[in-house]
Amino acid sequence: AVQVVESGGGLVQAGGSLRLSCTASGLTSDNYAMGWFRQAPGKEREGVSCIVRSTGATYYVDSMRGRFTISRDNAKNTLYLQMNSLKPEDTAMYYCAAARSTTQLLETFCKRPSAYWGQGTQVTVSS
């Protein structure tokens, strides 16, 4: 079974940085997309950034580009999201997800994921 576990959330002041980590076990190859998504209270879940584990190709939702950086360390089976210049509006539960199949295009996965999900890690940015 695939298991996805996030860590690294917390409370940070506006302008600060956080790095989220995600480990995924049970995936059968590196040809899967993985990504970060977030959901703020009262809002729908939205994609943040996604990456193909094997190639490192990335996709960023436009509003996240520039402040957030996704990366992966396949040797450690770990996905990262470096978040800089955080704003109060970045406050949300952040979820890591691994694609259920290798056939999902990266952008499609980031917009309409069919995925295995982690339990989420809370990020709170104070003003």
mmCIF file of C-alpha atoms in Angstrom, residues 3-7 19-27 29-30 34 36 53 71-80 96:
data_model
loop_
_atom_site.group_PDB
_atom_site.id
_atom_site.type_symbol
_atom_site.label_atom_id
_atom_site.label_comp_id
_atom_site.label_asym_id
_atom_site.label_seq_id
_atom_site.Cartn_x
_atom_site.Cartn_y
_atom_site.Cartn_z
ATOM 1 C CA GLN A 3 1.647 5.741 2.280
ATOM 2 C CA VAL A 4 2.299 9.450 2.157
ATOM 3 C CA VAL A 5 3.435 11.377 5.220
ATOM 4 C CA GLU A 6 4.066 15.122 5.454
ATOM 5 C CA SER A 7 6.037 17.050 8.042
ATOM 6 C CA ARG A 19 10.350 23.762 4.338
ATOM 7 C CA LEU A 20 7.827 20.975 4.133
ATOM 8 C CA SER A 21 8.881 17.372 3.650
ATOM 9 C CA CYS A 22 6.979 14.372 2.389
ATOM 10 C CA THR A 23 7.943 10.743 2.288
ATOM 11 C CA ALA A 24 6.108 8.296 0.092
ATOM 12 C CA SER A 25 6.422 4.554 0.450
ATOM 13 C CA GLY A 26 4.969 1.784 -1.660
ATOM 14 C CA LEU A 27 5.401 3.467 -5.025
ATOM 15 C CA SER A 29 8.609 3.303 -9.801
ATOM 16 C CA ASP A 30 9.925 6.843 -10.077
ATOM 17 C CA MET A 34 3.975 14.029 -6.806
ATOM 18 C CA TRP A 36 1.850 19.775 -2.920
ATOM 19 C CA ARG A 53 9.982 11.975 -9.578
ATOM 20 C CA SER A 71 12.274 19.449 -5.173
ATOM 21 C CA ARG A 72 12.817 15.776 -4.532
ATOM 22 C CA ASP A 73 15.508 13.460 -3.283
ATOM 23 C CA ASN A 74 14.733 10.062 -4.747
ATOM 24 C CA ALA A 75 17.476 8.374 -2.724
ATOM 25 C CA LYS A 76 15.643 9.460 0.419
ATOM 26 C CA ASN A 77 12.205 8.970 -1.148
ATOM 27 C CA THR A 78 11.416 12.490 -0.049
ATOM 28 C CA LEU A 79 9.636 15.447 -1.602
ATOM 29 C CA TYR A 80 10.209 18.994 -0.400
ATOM 30 C CA CYS A 96 1.384 15.957 -0.210
#
